[in-house]
Amino acid sequence: MSTFIRRLLDAAHTFTAVDFAIFKVCLLAIGVLLGAYFSQFFMEYIDFIWVIGILTWVFLMVRVTRFFRR
């Protein structure tokens, strides 16, 4: 498993900032499409989705602040 992760990380190191920006736009577009098609389904779980969103945001902010403290 670690070889697979190492290969993924090596591939990610070849990406540029533009590549990552296009990747993020792609994920955003897929998320919007899924939200449009399954809006009623997601409204039933909106509280859970908010909790997941907030927890992941806090996790990312902690990681980013640790990165900039180096």
mmCIF file with all atom_site columns, N, CA and C in Angstrom:
data_model
loop_
_atom_site.group_PDB
_atom_site.id
_atom_site.type_symbol
_atom_site.label_atom_id
_atom_site.label_alt_id
_atom_site.label_comp_id
_atom_site.label_asym_id
_atom_site.label_entity_id
_atom_site.label_seq_id
_atom_site.pdbx_PDB_ins_code
_atom_site.Cartn_x
_atom_site.Cartn_y
_atom_site.Cartn_z
_atom_site.occupancy
_atom_site.B_iso_or_equiv
_atom_site.pdbx_formal_charge
_atom_site.auth_seq_id
_atom_site.auth_comp_id
_atom_site.auth_asym_id
_atom_site.auth_atom_id
_atom_site.pdbx_PDB_model_num
ATOM 1   N N  . MET A 1 1  ? 0.823   -1.195 0.000   1.00 0.00 ? 1  MET A N  1
ATOM 2   C CA . MET A 1 1  ? 0.000   0.000  0.000   1.00 0.00 ? 1  MET A CA 1
ATOM 3   C C  . MET A 1 1  ? 0.867   1.260  0.000   1.00 0.00 ? 1  MET A C  1
ATOM 4   N N  . SER A 1 2  ? 1.948   1.231  0.741   1.00 0.00 ? 2  SER A N  1
ATOM 5   C CA . SER A 1 2  ? 2.794   2.424  0.800   1.00 0.00 ? 2  SER A CA 1
ATOM 6   C C  . SER A 1 2  ? 3.444   2.722  -0.552  1.00 0.00 ? 2  SER A C  1
ATOM 7   N N  . THR A 1 3  ? 3.696   1.692  -1.357  1.00 0.00 ? 3  THR A N  1
ATOM 8   C CA . THR A 1 3  ? 4.256   1.938  -2.697  1.00 0.00 ? 3  THR A CA 1
ATOM 9   C C  . THR A 1 3  ? 3.239   2.673  -3.559  1.00 0.00 ? 3  THR A C  1
ATOM 10  N N  . PHE A 1 4  ? 1.980   2.287  -3.430  1.00 0.00 ? 4  PHE A N  1
ATOM 11  C CA . PHE A 1 4  ? 0.921   2.951  -4.184  1.00 0.00 ? 4  PHE A CA 1
ATOM 12  C C  . PHE A 1 4  ? 0.814   4.417  -3.777  1.00 0.00 ? 4  PHE A C  1
ATOM 13  N N  . ILE A 1 5  ? 0.854   4.678  -2.486  1.00 0.00 ? 5  ILE A N  1
ATOM 14  C CA . ILE A 1 5  ? 0.772   6.062  -1.996  1.00 0.00 ? 5  ILE A CA 1
ATOM 15  C C  . ILE A 1 5  ? 1.992   6.849  -2.452  1.00 0.00 ? 5  ILE A C  1
ATOM 16  N N  . ARG A 1 6  ? 3.164   6.238  -2.416  1.00 0.00 ? 6  ARG A N  1
ATOM 17  C CA . ARG A 1 6  ? 4.383   6.914  -2.866  1.00 0.00 ? 6  ARG A CA 1
ATOM 18  C C  . ARG A 1 6  ? 4.283   7.279  -4.345  1.00 0.00 ? 6  ARG A C  1
ATOM 19  N N  . ARG A 1 7  ? 3.745   6.364  -5.163  1.00 0.00 ? 7  ARG A N  1
ATOM 20  C CA . ARG A 1 7  ? 3.580   6.652  -6.590  1.00 0.00 ? 7  ARG A CA 1
ATOM 21  C C  . ARG A 1 7  ? 2.597   7.792  -6.807  1.00 0.00 ? 7  ARG A C  1
ATOM 22  N N  . LEU A 1 8  ? 1.515   7.827  -6.011  1.00 0.00 ? 8  LEU A N  1
ATOM 23  C CA . LEU A 1 8  ? 0.552   8.932  -6.117  1.00 0.00 ? 8  LEU A CA 1
ATOM 24  C C  . LEU A 1 8  ? 1.196   10.260 -5.742  1.00 0.00 ? 8  LEU A C  1
ATOM 25  N N  . LEU A 1 9  ? 1.975   10.262 -4.682  1.00 0.00 ? 9  LEU A N  1
ATOM 26  C CA . LEU A 1 9  ? 2.648   11.497 -4.265  1.00 0.00 ? 9  LEU A CA 1
ATOM 27  C C  . LEU A 1 9  ? 3.668   11.952 -5.299  1.00 0.00 ? 9  LEU A C  1
ATOM 28  N N  . ASP A 1 10 ? 4.395   11.020 -5.856  1.00 0.00 ? 10 ASP A N  1
ATOM 29  C CA . ASP A 1 10 ? 5.352   11.380 -6.912  1.00 0.00 ? 10 ASP A CA 1
ATOM 30  C C  . ASP A 1 10 ? 4.642   11.983 -8.118  1.00 0.00 ? 10 ASP A C  1
ATOM 31  N N  . ALA A 1 11 ? 3.501   11.421 -8.472  1.00 0.00 ? 11 ALA A N  1
ATOM 32  C CA . ALA A 1 11 ? 2.726   11.972 -9.591  1.00 0.00 ? 11 ALA A CA 1
ATOM 33  C C  . ALA A 1 11 ? 2.203   13.367 -9.248  1.00 0.00 ? 11 ALA A C  1
ATOM 34  N N  . ALA A 1 12 ? 1.778   13.568 -8.008  1.00 0.00 ? 12 ALA A N  1
ATOM 35  C CA . ALA A 1 12 ? 1.253   14.876 -7.597  1.00 0.00 ? 12 ALA A CA 1
ATOM 36  C C  . ALA A 1 12 ? 2.343   15.941 -7.628  1.00 0.00 ? 12 ALA A C  1
ATOM 37  N N  . HIS A 1 13 ? 3.580   15.545 -7.376  1.00 0.00 ? 13 HIS A N  1
ATOM 38  C CA . HIS A 1 13 ? 4.681   16.519 -7.403  1.00 0.00 ? 13 HIS A CA 1
ATOM 39  C C  . HIS A 1 13 ? 4.943   17.045 -8.808  1.00 0.00 ? 13 HIS A C  1
ATOM 40  N N  . THR A 1 14 ? 4.467   16.354 -9.827  1.00 0.00 ? 14 THR A N  1
ATOM 41  C CA . THR A 1 14 ? 4.678   16.834 -11.190 1.00 0.00 ? 14 THR A CA 1
ATOM 42  C C  . THR A 1 14 ? 3.614   17.844 -11.614 1.00 0.00 ? 14 THR A C  1
ATOM 43  N N  . PHE A 1 15 ? 2.552   18.004 -10.806 1.00 0.00 ? 15 PHE A N  1
ATOM 44  C CA . PHE A 1 15 ? 1.483   18.943 -11.130 1.00 0.00 ? 15 PHE A CA 1
ATOM 45  C C  . PHE A 1 15 ? 1.929   20.370 -10.852 1.00 0.00 ? 15 PHE A C  1
ATOM 46  N N  . THR A 1 16 ? 1.421   21.294 -11.653 1.00 0.00 ? 16 THR A N  1
ATOM 47  C CA . THR A 1 16 ? 1.672   22.711 -11.421 1.00 0.00 ? 16 THR A CA 1
ATOM 48  C C  . THR A 1 16 ? 0.470   23.312 -10.693 1.00 0.00 ? 16 THR A C  1
ATOM 49  N N  . ALA A 1 17 ? 0.583   24.570 -10.340 1.00 0.00 ? 17 ALA A N  1
ATOM 50  C CA . ALA A 1 17 ? -0.532  25.253 -9.674  1.00 0.00 ? 17 ALA A CA 1
ATOM 51  C C  . ALA A 1 17 ? -1.751  25.311 -10.596 1.00 0.00 ? 17 ALA A C  1
ATOM 52  N N  . VAL A 1 18 ? -1.525  25.486 -11.881 1.00 0.00 ? 18 VAL A N  1
ATOM 53  C CA . VAL A 1 18 ? -2.634  25.515 -12.847 1.00 0.00 ? 18 VAL A CA 1
ATOM 54  C C  . VAL A 1 18 ? -3.322  24.150 -12.902 1.00 0.00 ? 18 VAL A C  1
ATOM 55  N N  . ASP A 1 19 ? -2.533  23.072 -12.859 1.00 0.00 ? 19 ASP A N  1
ATOM 56  C CA . ASP A 1 19 ? -3.121  21.729 -12.850 1.00 0.00 ? 19 ASP A CA 1
ATOM 57  C C  . ASP A 1 19 ? -4.033  21.534 -11.635 1.00 0.00 ? 19 ASP A C  1
ATOM 58  N N  . PHE A 1 20 ? -3.555  21.961 -10.471 1.00 0.00 ? 20 PHE A N  1
ATOM 59  C CA . PHE A 1 20 ? -4.369  21.829 -9.265  1.00 0.00 ? 20 PHE A CA 1
ATOM 60  C C  . PHE A 1 20 ? -5.606  22.727 -9.330  1.00 0.00 ? 20 PHE A C  1
ATOM 61  N N  . ALA A 1 21 ? -5.476  23.908 -9.915  1.00 0.00 ? 21 ALA A N  1
ATOM 62  C CA . ALA A 1 21 ? -6.629  24.794 -10.058 1.00 0.00 ? 21 ALA A CA 1
ATOM 63  C C  . ALA A 1 21 ? -7.684  24.162 -10.962 1.00 0.00 ? 21 ALA A C  1
ATOM 64  N N  . ILE A 1 22 ? -7.256  23.573 -12.062 1.00 0.00 ? 22 ILE A N  1
ATOM 65  C CA . ILE A 1 22 ? -8.201  22.901 -12.963 1.00 0.00 ? 22 ILE A CA 1
ATOM 66  C C  . ILE A 1 22 ? -8.846  21.713 -12.259 1.00 0.00 ? 22 ILE A C  1
ATOM 67  N N  . PHE A 1 23 ? -8.068  20.976 -11.473 1.00 0.00 ? 23 PHE A N  1
ATOM 68  C CA . PHE A 1 23 ? -8.600  19.851 -10.701 1.00 0.00 ? 23 PHE A CA 1
ATOM 69  C C  . PHE A 1 23 ? -9.670  20.324 -9.724  1.00 0.00 ? 23 PHE A C  1
ATOM 70  N N  . LYS A 1 24 ? -9.416  21.431 -9.032  1.00 0.00 ? 24 LYS A N  1
ATOM 71  C CA . LYS A 1 24 ? -10.392 21.973 -8.080  1.00 0.00 ? 24 LYS A CA 1
ATOM 72  C C  . LYS A 1 24 ? -11.668 22.425 -8.796  1.00 0.00 ? 24 LYS A C  1
ATOM 73  N N  . VAL A 1 25 ? -11.528 23.067 -9.949  1.00 0.00 ? 25 VAL A N  1
ATOM 74  C CA . VAL A 1 25 ? -12.705 23.493 -10.713 1.00 0.00 ? 25 VAL A CA 1
ATOM 75  C C  . VAL A 1 25 ? -13.506 22.275 -11.158 1.00 0.00 ? 25 VAL A C  1
ATOM 76  N N  . CYS A 1 26 ? -12.811 21.225 -11.554 1.00 0.00 ? 26 CYS A N  1
ATOM 77  C CA . CYS A 1 26 ? -13.482 19.979 -11.945 1.00 0.00 ? 26 CYS A CA 1
ATOM 78  C C  . CYS A 1 26 ? -14.277 19.404 -10.774 1.00 0.00 ? 26 CYS A C  1
ATOM 79  N N  . LEU A 1 27 ? -13.668 19.330 -9.599  1.00 0.00 ? 27 LEU A N  1
ATOM 80  C CA . LEU A 1 27 ? -14.372 18.815 -8.424  1.00 0.00 ? 27 LEU A CA 1
ATOM 81  C C  . LEU A 1 27 ? -15.551 19.696 -8.053  1.00 0.00 ? 27 LEU A C  1
ATOM 82  N N  . LEU A 1 28 ? -15.392 21.003 -8.179  1.00 0.00 ? 28 LEU A N  1
ATOM 83  C CA . LEU A 1 28 ? -16.489 21.916 -7.898  1.00 0.00 ? 28 LEU A CA 1
ATOM 84  C C  . LEU A 1 28 ? -17.647 21.682 -8.853  1.00 0.00 ? 28 LEU A C  1
ATOM 85  N N  . ALA A 1 29 ? -17.351 21.528 -10.134 1.00 0.00 ? 29 ALA A N  1
ATOM 86  C CA . ALA A 1 29 ? -18.396 21.298 -11.128 1.00 0.00 ? 29 ALA A CA 1
ATOM 87  C C  . ALA A 1 29 ? -19.125 19.984 -10.866 1.00 0.00 ? 29 ALA A C  1
ATOM 88  N N  . ILE A 1 30 ? -18.382 18.939 -10.519 1.00 0.00 ? 30 ILE A N  1
ATOM 89  C CA . ILE A 1 30 ? -19.022 17.663 -10.205 1.00 0.00 ? 30 ILE A CA 1
ATOM 90  C C  . ILE A 1 30 ? -19.892 17.794 -8.965  1.00 0.00 ? 30 ILE A C  1
ATOM 91  N N  . GLY A 1 31 ? -19.429 18.521 -7.966  1.00 0.00 ? 31 GLY A N  1
ATOM 92  C CA . GLY A 1 31 ? -20.221 18.741 -6.756  1.00 0.00 ? 31 GLY A CA 1
ATOM 93  C C  . GLY A 1 31 ? -21.502 19.501 -7.033  1.00 0.00 ? 31 GLY A C  1
ATOM 94  N N  . VAL A 1 32 ? -21.429 20.516 -7.872  1.00 0.00 ? 32 VAL A N  1
ATOM 95  C CA . VAL A 1 32 ? -22.625 21.279 -8.225  1.00 0.00 ? 32 VAL A CA 1
ATOM 96  C C  . VAL A 1 32 ? -23.607 20.402 -8.991  1.00 0.00 ? 32 VAL A C  1
ATOM 97  N N  . LEU A 1 33 ? -23.096 19.605 -9.920  1.00 0.00 ? 33 LEU A N  1
ATOM 98  C CA . LEU A 1 33 ? -23.972 18.702 -10.672 1.00 0.00 ? 33 LEU A CA 1
ATOM 99  C C  . LEU A 1 33 ? -24.654 17.689 -9.753  1.00 0.00 ? 33 LEU A C  1
ATOM 100 N N  . LEU A 1 34 ? -23.895 17.104 -8.848  1.00 0.00 ? 34 LEU A N  1
ATOM 101 C CA . LEU A 1 34 ? -24.492 16.158 -7.910  1.00 0.00 ? 34 LEU A CA 1
ATOM 102 C C  . LEU A 1 34 ? -25.522 16.840 -7.020  1.00 0.00 ? 34 LEU A C  1
ATOM 103 N N  . GLY A 1 35 ? -25.209 18.041 -6.583  1.00 0.00 ? 35 GLY A N  1
ATOM 104 C CA . GLY A 1 35 ? -26.160 18.795 -5.764  1.00 0.00 ? 35 GLY A CA 1
ATOM 105 C C  . GLY A 1 35 ? -27.435 19.119 -6.521  1.00 0.00 ? 35 GLY A C  1
ATOM 106 N N  . ALA A 1 36 ? -27.318 19.405 -7.803  1.00 0.00 ? 36 ALA A N  1
ATOM 107 C CA . ALA A 1 36 ? -28.500 19.718 -8.607  1.00 0.00 ? 36 ALA A CA 1
ATOM 108 C C  . ALA A 1 36 ? -29.365 18.483 -8.824  1.00 0.00 ? 36 ALA A C  1
ATOM 109 N N  . TYR A 1 37 ? -28.721 17.344 -9.067  1.00 0.00 ? 37 TYR A N  1
ATOM 110 C CA . TYR A 1 37 ? -29.489 16.130 -9.335  1.00 0.00 ? 37 TYR A CA 1
ATOM 111 C C  . TYR A 1 37 ? -30.074 15.499 -8.076  1.00 0.00 ? 37 TYR A C  1
ATOM 112 N N  . PHE A 1 38 ? -29.384 15.643 -6.965  1.00 0.00 ? 38 PHE A N  1
ATOM 113 C CA . PHE A 1 38 ? -29.820 14.983 -5.732  1.00 0.00 ? 38 PHE A CA 1
ATOM 114 C C  . PHE A 1 38 ? -30.144 15.983 -4.631  1.00 0.00 ? 38 PHE A C  1
ATOM 115 N N  . SER A 1 39 ? -30.662 17.143 -4.966  1.00 0.00 ? 39 SER A N  1
ATOM 116 C CA . SER A 1 39 ? -30.882 18.188 -3.976  1.00 0.00 ? 39 SER A CA 1
ATOM 117 C C  . SER A 1 39 ? -31.847 17.761 -2.874  1.00 0.00 ? 39 SER A C  1
ATOM 118 N N  . GLN A 1 40 ? -32.918 17.092 -3.223  1.00 0.00 ? 40 GLN A N  1
ATOM 119 C CA . GLN A 1 40 ? -33.877 16.667 -2.208  1.00 0.00 ? 40 GLN A CA 1
ATOM 120 C C  . GLN A 1 40 ? -33.248 15.652 -1.256  1.00 0.00 ? 40 GLN A C  1
ATOM 121 N N  . PHE A 1 41 ? -32.461 14.744 -1.806  1.00 0.00 ? 41 PHE A N  1
ATOM 122 C CA . PHE A 1 41 ? -31.777 13.749 -0.970  1.00 0.00 ? 41 PHE A CA 1
ATOM 123 C C  . PHE A 1 41 ? -30.838 14.426 0.019   1.00 0.00 ? 41 PHE A C  1
ATOM 124 N N  . PHE A 1 42 ? -30.042 15.394 -0.453  1.00 0.00 ? 42 PHE A N  1
ATOM 125 C CA . PHE A 1 42 ? -29.065 16.047 0.403   1.00 0.00 ? 42 PHE A CA 1
ATOM 126 C C  . PHE A 1 42 ? -29.715 16.952 1.437   1.00 0.00 ? 42 PHE A C  1
ATOM 127 N N  . MET A 1 43 ? -30.885 17.495 1.159   1.00 0.00 ? 43 MET A N  1
ATOM 128 C CA . MET A 1 43 ? -31.561 18.356 2.125   1.00 0.00 ? 43 MET A CA 1
ATOM 129 C C  . MET A 1 43 ? -31.946 17.575 3.383   1.00 0.00 ? 43 MET A C  1
ATOM 130 N N  . GLU A 1 44 ? -32.156 16.283 3.243   1.00 0.00 ? 44 GLU A N  1
ATOM 131 C CA . GLU A 1 44 ? -32.485 15.467 4.415   1.00 0.00 ? 44 GLU A CA 1
ATOM 132 C C  . GLU A 1 44 ? -31.283 15.309 5.341   1.00 0.00 ? 44 GLU A C  1
ATOM 133 N N  . TYR A 1 45 ? -30.070 15.459 4.810   1.00 0.00 ? 45 TYR A N  1
ATOM 134 C CA . TYR A 1 45 ? -28.848 15.265 5.586   1.00 0.00 ? 45 TYR A CA 1
ATOM 135 C C  . TYR A 1 45 ? -28.038 16.552 5.708   1.00 0.00 ? 45 TYR A C  1
ATOM 136 N N  . ILE A 1 46 ? -28.685 17.690 5.595   1.00 0.00 ? 46 ILE A N  1
ATOM 137 C CA . ILE A 1 46 ? -27.962 18.969 5.544   1.00 0.00 ? 46 ILE A CA 1
ATOM 138 C C  . ILE A 1 46 ? -27.163 19.235 6.821   1.00 0.00 ? 46 ILE A C  1
ATOM 139 N N  . ASP A 1 47 ? -27.674 18.851 7.980   1.00 0.00 ? 47 ASP A N  1
ATOM 140 C CA . ASP A 1 47 ? -26.932 19.067 9.230   1.00 0.00 ? 47 ASP A CA 1
ATOM 141 C C  . ASP A 1 47 ? -25.635 18.255 9.235   1.00 0.00 ? 47 ASP A C  1
ATOM 142 N N  . PHE A 1 48 ? -25.721 17.016 8.812   1.00 0.00 ? 48 PHE A N  1
ATOM 143 C CA . PHE A 1 48 ? -24.538 16.153 8.743   1.00 0.00 ? 48 PHE A CA 1
ATOM 144 C C  . PHE A 1 48 ? -23.522 16.716 7.751   1.00 0.00 ? 48 PHE A C  1
ATOM 145 N N  . ILE A 1 49 ? -23.989 17.212 6.634   1.00 0.00 ? 49 ILE A N  1
ATOM 146 C CA . ILE A 1 49 ? -23.094 17.780 5.622   1.00 0.00 ? 49 ILE A CA 1
ATOM 147 C C  . ILE A 1 49 ? -22.396 19.024 6.172   1.00 0.00 ? 49 ILE A C  1
ATOM 148 N N  . TRP A 1 50 ? -23.105 19.856 6.928   1.00 0.00 ? 50 TRP A N  1
ATOM 149 C CA . TRP A 1 50 ? -22.498 21.028 7.562   1.00 0.00 ? 50 TRP A CA 1
ATOM 150 C C  . TRP A 1 50 ? -21.409 20.614 8.548   1.00 0.00 ? 50 TRP A C  1
ATOM 151 N N  . VAL A 1 51 ? -21.688 19.587 9.347   1.00 0.00 ? 51 VAL A N  1
ATOM 152 C CA . VAL A 1 51 ? -20.698 19.122 10.324  1.00 0.00 ? 51 VAL A CA 1
ATOM 153 C C  . VAL A 1 51 ? -19.454 18.621 9.612   1.00 0.00 ? 51 VAL A C  1
ATOM 154 N N  . ILE A 1 52 ? -19.626 17.827 8.564   1.00 0.00 ? 52 ILE A N  1
ATOM 155 C CA . ILE A 1 52 ? -18.482 17.331 7.798   1.00 0.00 ? 52 ILE A CA 1
ATOM 156 C C  . ILE A 1 52 ? -17.715 18.497 7.181   1.00 0.00 ? 52 ILE A C  1
ATOM 157 N N  . GLY A 1 53 ? -18.421 19.464 6.628   1.00 0.00 ? 53 GLY A N  1
ATOM 158 C CA . GLY A 1 53 ? -17.771 20.625 6.025   1.00 0.00 ? 53 GLY A CA 1
ATOM 159 C C  . GLY A 1 53 ? -16.960 21.428 7.031   1.00 0.00 ? 53 GLY A C  1
ATOM 160 N N  . ILE A 1 54 ? -17.527 21.656 8.197   1.00 0.00 ? 54 ILE A N  1
ATOM 161 C CA . ILE A 1 54 ? -16.827 22.438 9.228   1.00 0.00 ? 54 ILE A CA 1
ATOM 162 C C  . ILE A 1 54 ? -15.623 21.672 9.755   1.00 0.00 ? 54 ILE A C  1
ATOM 163 N N  . LEU A 1 55 ? -15.779 20.374 10.023  1.00 0.00 ? 55 LEU A N  1
ATOM 164 C CA . LEU A 1 55 ? -14.663 19.581 10.534  1.00 0.00 ? 55 LEU A CA 1
ATOM 165 C C  . LEU A 1 55 ? -13.508 19.506 9.534   1.00 0.00 ? 55 LEU A C  1
ATOM 166 N N  . THR A 1 56 ? -13.825 19.321 8.267   1.00 0.00 ? 56 THR A N  1
ATOM 167 C CA . THR A 1 56 ? -12.754 19.258 7.272   1.00 0.00 ? 56 THR A CA 1
ATOM 168 C C  . THR A 1 56 ? -12.089 20.619 7.088   1.00 0.00 ? 56 THR A C  1
ATOM 169 N N  . TRP A 1 57 ? -12.872 21.692 7.192   1.00 0.00 ? 57 TRP A N  1
ATOM 170 C CA . TRP A 1 57 ? -12.295 23.034 7.074   1.00 0.00 ? 57 TRP A CA 1
ATOM 171 C C  . TRP A 1 57 ? -11.336 23.293 8.231   1.00 0.00 ? 57 TRP A C  1
ATOM 172 N N  . VAL A 1 58 ? -11.741 22.936 9.451   1.00 0.00 ? 58 VAL A N  1
ATOM 173 C CA . VAL A 1 58 ? -10.878 23.133 10.620  1.00 0.00 ? 58 VAL A CA 1
ATOM 174 C C  . VAL A 1 58 ? -9.600  22.300 10.466  1.00 0.00 ? 58 VAL A C  1
ATOM 175 N N  . PHE A 1 59 ? -9.739  21.059 10.034  1.00 0.00 ? 59 PHE A N  1
ATOM 176 C CA . PHE A 1 59 ? -8.570  20.205 9.828   1.00 0.00 ? 59 PHE A CA 1
ATOM 177 C C  . PHE A 1 59 ? -7.599  20.843 8.833   1.00 0.00 ? 59 PHE A C  1
ATOM 178 N N  . LEU A 1 60 ? -8.122  21.325 7.707   1.00 0.00 ? 60 LEU A N  1
ATOM 179 C CA . LEU A 1 60 ? -7.265  21.949 6.704   1.00 0.00 ? 60 LEU A CA 1
ATOM 180 C C  . LEU A 1 60 ? -6.608  23.225 7.216   1.00 0.00 ? 60 LEU A C  1
ATOM 181 N N  . MET A 1 61 ? -7.327  24.016 8.003   1.00 0.00 ? 61 MET A N  1
ATOM 182 C CA . MET A 1 61 ? -6.738  25.238 8.545   1.00 0.00 ? 61 MET A CA 1
ATOM 183 C C  . MET A 1 61 ? -5.612  24.921 9.520   1.00 0.00 ? 61 MET A C  1
ATOM 184 N N  . VAL A 1 62 ? -5.775  23.880 10.323  1.00 0.00 ? 62 VAL A N  1
ATOM 185 C CA . VAL A 1 62 ? -4.714  23.465 11.238  1.00 0.00 ? 62 VAL A CA 1
ATOM 186 C C  . VAL A 1 62 ? -3.492  23.017 10.457  1.00 0.00 ? 62 VAL A C  1
ATOM 187 N N  . ARG A 1 63 ? -3.705  22.234 9.403   1.00 0.00 ? 63 ARG A N  1
ATOM 188 C CA . ARG A 1 63 ? -2.586  21.765 8.574   1.00 0.00 ? 63 ARG A CA 1
ATOM 189 C C  . ARG A 1 63 ? -1.876  22.939 7.894   1.00 0.00 ? 63 ARG A C  1
ATOM 190 N N  . VAL A 1 64 ? -2.629  23.893 7.382   1.00 0.00 ? 64 VAL A N  1
ATOM 191 C CA . VAL A 1 64 ? -2.038  25.032 6.673   1.00 0.00 ? 64 VAL A CA 1
ATOM 192 C C  . VAL A 1 64 ? -1.245  25.900 7.651   1.00 0.00 ? 64 VAL A C  1
ATOM 193 N N  . THR A 1 65 ? -1.772  26.153 8.841   1.00 0.00 ? 65 THR A N  1
ATOM 194 C CA . THR A 1 65 ? -1.053  26.993 9.794   1.00 0.00 ? 65 THR A CA 1
ATOM 195 C C  . THR A 1 65 ? 0.221   26.300 10.267  1.00 0.00 ? 65 THR A C  1
ATOM 196 N N  . ARG A 1 66 ? 0.211   24.979 10.412  1.00 0.00 ? 66 ARG A N  1
ATOM 197 C CA . ARG A 1 66 ? 1.427   24.263 10.778  1.00 0.00 ? 66 ARG A CA 1
ATOM 198 C C  . ARG A 1 66 ? 2.455   24.365 9.659   1.00 0.00 ? 66 ARG A C  1
ATOM 199 N N  . PHE A 1 67 ? 2.007   24.320 8.425   1.00 0.00 ? 67 PHE A N  1
ATOM 200 C CA . PHE A 1 67 ? 2.913   24.428 7.282   1.00 0.00 ? 67 PHE A CA 1
ATOM 201 C C  . PHE A 1 67 ? 3.607   25.780 7.266   1.00 0.00 ? 67 PHE A C  1
ATOM 202 N N  . PHE A 1 68 ? 2.859   26.860 7.554   1.00 0.00 ? 68 PHE A N  1
ATOM 203 C CA . PHE A 1 68 ? 3.434   28.194 7.482   1.00 0.00 ? 68 PHE A CA 1
ATOM 204 C C  . PHE A 1 68 ? 4.275   28.546 8.702   1.00 0.00 ? 68 PHE A C  1
ATOM 205 N N  . ARG A 1 69 ? 4.170   27.788 9.782   1.00 0.00 ? 69 ARG A N  1
ATOM 206 C CA . ARG A 1 69 ? 4.988   28.053 10.965  1.00 0.00 ? 69 ARG A CA 1
ATOM 207 C C  . ARG A 1 69 ? 6.398   27.528 10.830  1.00 0.00 ? 69 ARG A C  1
ATOM 208 N N  . ARG A 1 70 ? 6.667   26.680 9.863   1.00 0.00 ? 70 ARG A N  1
ATOM 209 C CA . ARG A 1 70 ? 8.011   26.090 9.695   1.00 0.00 ? 70 ARG A CA 1
ATOM 210 C C  . ARG A 1 70 ? 9.030   27.135 9.407   1.00 0.00 ? 70 ARG A C  1
#
